[in-house]
mmCIF file of C-alpha atoms in Angstrom:
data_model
loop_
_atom_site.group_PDB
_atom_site.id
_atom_site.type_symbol
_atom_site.label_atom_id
_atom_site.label_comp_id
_atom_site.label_asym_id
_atom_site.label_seq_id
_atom_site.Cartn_x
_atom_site.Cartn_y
_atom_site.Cartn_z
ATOM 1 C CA UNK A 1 8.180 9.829 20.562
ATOM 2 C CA UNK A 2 4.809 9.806 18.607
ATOM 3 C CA UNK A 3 2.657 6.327 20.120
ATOM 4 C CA UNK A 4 -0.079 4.622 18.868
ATOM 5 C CA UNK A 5 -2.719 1.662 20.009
ATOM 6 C CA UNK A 6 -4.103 -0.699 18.015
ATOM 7 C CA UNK A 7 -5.518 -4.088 18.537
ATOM 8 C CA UNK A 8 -2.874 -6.485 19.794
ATOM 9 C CA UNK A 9 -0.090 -3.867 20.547
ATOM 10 C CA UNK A 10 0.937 -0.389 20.382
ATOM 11 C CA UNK A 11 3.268 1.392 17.621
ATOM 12 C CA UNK A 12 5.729 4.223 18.309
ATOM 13 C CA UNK A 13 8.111 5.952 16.194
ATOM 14 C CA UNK A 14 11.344 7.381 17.432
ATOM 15 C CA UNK A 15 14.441 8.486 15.616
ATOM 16 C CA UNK A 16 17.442 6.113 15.380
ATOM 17 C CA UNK A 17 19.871 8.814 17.106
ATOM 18 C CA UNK A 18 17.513 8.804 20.349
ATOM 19 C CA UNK A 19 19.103 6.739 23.318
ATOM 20 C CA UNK A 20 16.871 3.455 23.431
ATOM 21 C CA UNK A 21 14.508 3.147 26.488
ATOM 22 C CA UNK A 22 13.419 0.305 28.310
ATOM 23 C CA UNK A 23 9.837 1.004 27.045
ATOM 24 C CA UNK A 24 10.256 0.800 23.566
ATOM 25 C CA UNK A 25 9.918 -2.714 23.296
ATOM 26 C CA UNK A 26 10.209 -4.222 19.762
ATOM 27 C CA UNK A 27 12.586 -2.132 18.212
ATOM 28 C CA UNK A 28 12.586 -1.980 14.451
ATOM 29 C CA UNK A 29 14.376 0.235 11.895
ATOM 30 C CA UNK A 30 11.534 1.128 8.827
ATOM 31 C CA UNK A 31 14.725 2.699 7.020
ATOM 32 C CA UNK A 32 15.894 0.914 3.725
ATOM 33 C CA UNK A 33 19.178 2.179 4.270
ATOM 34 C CA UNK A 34 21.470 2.385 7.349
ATOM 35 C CA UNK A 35 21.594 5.276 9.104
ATOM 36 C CA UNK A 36 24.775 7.443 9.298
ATOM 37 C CA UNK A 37 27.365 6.962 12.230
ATOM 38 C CA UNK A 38 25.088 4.438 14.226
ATOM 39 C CA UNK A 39 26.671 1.280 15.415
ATOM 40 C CA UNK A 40 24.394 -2.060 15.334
ATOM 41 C CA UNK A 41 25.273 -2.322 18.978
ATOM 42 C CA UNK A 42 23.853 1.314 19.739
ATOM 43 C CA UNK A 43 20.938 0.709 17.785
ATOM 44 C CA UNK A 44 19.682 -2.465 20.041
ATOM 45 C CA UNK A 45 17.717 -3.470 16.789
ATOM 46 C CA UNK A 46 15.072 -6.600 17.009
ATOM 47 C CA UNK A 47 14.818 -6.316 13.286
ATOM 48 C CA UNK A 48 15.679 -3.984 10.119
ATOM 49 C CA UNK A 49 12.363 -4.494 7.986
ATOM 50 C CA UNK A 50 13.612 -2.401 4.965
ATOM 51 C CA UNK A 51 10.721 -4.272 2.706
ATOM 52 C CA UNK A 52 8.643 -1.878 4.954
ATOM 53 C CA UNK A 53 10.349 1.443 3.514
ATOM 54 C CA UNK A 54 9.225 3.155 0.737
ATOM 55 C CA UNK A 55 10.706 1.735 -2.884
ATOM 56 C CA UNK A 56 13.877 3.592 -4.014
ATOM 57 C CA UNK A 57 11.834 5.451 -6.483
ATOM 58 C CA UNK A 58 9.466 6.939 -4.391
ATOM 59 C CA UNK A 59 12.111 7.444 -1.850
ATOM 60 C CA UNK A 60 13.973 9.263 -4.270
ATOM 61 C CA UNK A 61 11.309 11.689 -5.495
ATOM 62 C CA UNK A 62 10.621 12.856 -2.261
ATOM 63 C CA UNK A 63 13.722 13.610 -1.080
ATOM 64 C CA UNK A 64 11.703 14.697 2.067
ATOM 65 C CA UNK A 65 11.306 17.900 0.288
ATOM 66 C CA UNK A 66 7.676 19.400 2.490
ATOM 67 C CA UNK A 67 6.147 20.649 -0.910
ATOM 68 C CA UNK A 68 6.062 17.137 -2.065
ATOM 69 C CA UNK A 69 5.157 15.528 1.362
ATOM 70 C CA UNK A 70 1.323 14.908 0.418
ATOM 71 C CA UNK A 71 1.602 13.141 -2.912
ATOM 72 C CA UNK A 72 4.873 11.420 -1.420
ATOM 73 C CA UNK A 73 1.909 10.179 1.412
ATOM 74 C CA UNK A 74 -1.007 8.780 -1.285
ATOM 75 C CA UNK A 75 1.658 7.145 -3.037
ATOM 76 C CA UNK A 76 3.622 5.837 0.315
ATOM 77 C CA UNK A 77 0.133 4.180 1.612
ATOM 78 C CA UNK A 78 -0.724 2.983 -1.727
ATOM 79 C CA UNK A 79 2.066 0.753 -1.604
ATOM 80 C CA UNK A 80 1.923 -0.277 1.762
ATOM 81 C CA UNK A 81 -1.842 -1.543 1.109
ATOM 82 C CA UNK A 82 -0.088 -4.241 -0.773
ATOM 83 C CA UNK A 83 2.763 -4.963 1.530
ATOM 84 C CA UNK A 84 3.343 -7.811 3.126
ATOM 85 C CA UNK A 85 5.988 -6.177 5.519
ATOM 86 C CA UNK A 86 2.811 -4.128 7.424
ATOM 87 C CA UNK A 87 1.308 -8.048 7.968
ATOM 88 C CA UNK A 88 5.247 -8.354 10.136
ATOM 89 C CA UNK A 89 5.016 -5.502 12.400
ATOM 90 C CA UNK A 90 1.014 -6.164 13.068
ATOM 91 C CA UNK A 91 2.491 -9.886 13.884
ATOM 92 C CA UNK A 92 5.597 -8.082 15.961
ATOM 93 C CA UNK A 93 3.011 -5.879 17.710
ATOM 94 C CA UNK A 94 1.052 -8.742 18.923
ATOM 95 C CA UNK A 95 3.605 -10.747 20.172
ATOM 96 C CA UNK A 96 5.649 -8.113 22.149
ATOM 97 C CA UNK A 97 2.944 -5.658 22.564
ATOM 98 C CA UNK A 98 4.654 -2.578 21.583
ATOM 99 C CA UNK A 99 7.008 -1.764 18.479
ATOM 100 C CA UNK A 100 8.877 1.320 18.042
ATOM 101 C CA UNK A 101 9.488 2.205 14.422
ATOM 102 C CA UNK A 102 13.083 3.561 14.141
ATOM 103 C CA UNK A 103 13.520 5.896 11.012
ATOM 104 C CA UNK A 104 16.799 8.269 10.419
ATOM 105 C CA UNK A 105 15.332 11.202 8.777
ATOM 106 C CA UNK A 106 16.093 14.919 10.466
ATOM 107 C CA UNK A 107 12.443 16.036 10.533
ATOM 108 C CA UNK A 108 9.990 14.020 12.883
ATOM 109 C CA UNK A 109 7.003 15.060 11.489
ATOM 110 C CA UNK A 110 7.715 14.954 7.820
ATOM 111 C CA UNK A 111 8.441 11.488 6.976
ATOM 112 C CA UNK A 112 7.363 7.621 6.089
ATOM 113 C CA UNK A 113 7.841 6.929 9.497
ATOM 114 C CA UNK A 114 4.857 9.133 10.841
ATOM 115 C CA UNK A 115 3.276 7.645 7.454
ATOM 116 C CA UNK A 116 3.316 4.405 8.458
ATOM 117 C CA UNK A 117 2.478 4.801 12.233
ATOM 118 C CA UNK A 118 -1.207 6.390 10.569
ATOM 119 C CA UNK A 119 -1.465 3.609 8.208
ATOM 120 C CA UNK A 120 -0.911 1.325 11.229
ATOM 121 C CA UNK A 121 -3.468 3.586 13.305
ATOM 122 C CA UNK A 122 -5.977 3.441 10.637
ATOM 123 C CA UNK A 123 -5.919 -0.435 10.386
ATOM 124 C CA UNK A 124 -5.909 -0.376 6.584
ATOM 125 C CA UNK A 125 -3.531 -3.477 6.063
ATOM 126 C CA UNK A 126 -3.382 -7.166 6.005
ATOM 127 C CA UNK A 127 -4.636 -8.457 9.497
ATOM 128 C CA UNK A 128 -1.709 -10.051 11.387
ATOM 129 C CA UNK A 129 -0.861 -13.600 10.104
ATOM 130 C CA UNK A 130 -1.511 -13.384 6.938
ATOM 131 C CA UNK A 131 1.796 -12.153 5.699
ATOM 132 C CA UNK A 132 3.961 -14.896 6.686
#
């Protein structure tokens, strides 16, 4: 698990299929779709924030092929400078103090979760309030 402190809380990402720990406080699945063969009991979920994933189309065009992994990134971050959904987990973050990002994909390095966790490192979003 990849962690992160900002400002009002800390951000981790871990995949879905890990066992959840008592430290990863908010936990919140960035996945627009469900993962495979995970119950919503086994996933102890606080939230699914799907408006947080990357669009279908982008999604799509990736298919977390590496080659495409850097434009997949600009593109990825350009949308999340315009998403409200970062404004929720800054928000989350703040009031529970840490938020682990759930995502589904096989690779843990190659993926919008490990996007997002950097966009959320860099601070380069809506400041927590304003997205509610």
């Amino acid at each position: 698990m990849l962690q992160v402190t900002e400002s009002g809380g800390s951000f981790a990402i871990k995949r879905i299929y890990e066992e959840p720990a008592d430290d990863d406080g908010c936990r919140v699945l960035v996945d627009r779709l469900w993962p495979r063969g995970v119950s919503k009991d086994r996933a102890q979920l606080e939230l699914w924030l799907k408006d947080v994933a990357p669009s279908p189309p982008l999604r799509t065009e990736f298919a977390h092929m590496q080659e495409r992994f850097a434009d997949f990134r600009a593109a990825y971050e350009a949308e999340l400078d315009s998403n409200p959904a970062v404004g929720t987990l800054r928000d989350l973050a703040a009031e529970h103090g840490k938020v682990t990002l759930l995502f589904g994909a096989r690779d843990p390095e190659t993926n919008h979760a490990r996007v997002l966790l950097e966009f959320l490192q860099r601070g380069s979003a809506e400041p927590a309030g304003d997205s509610r």
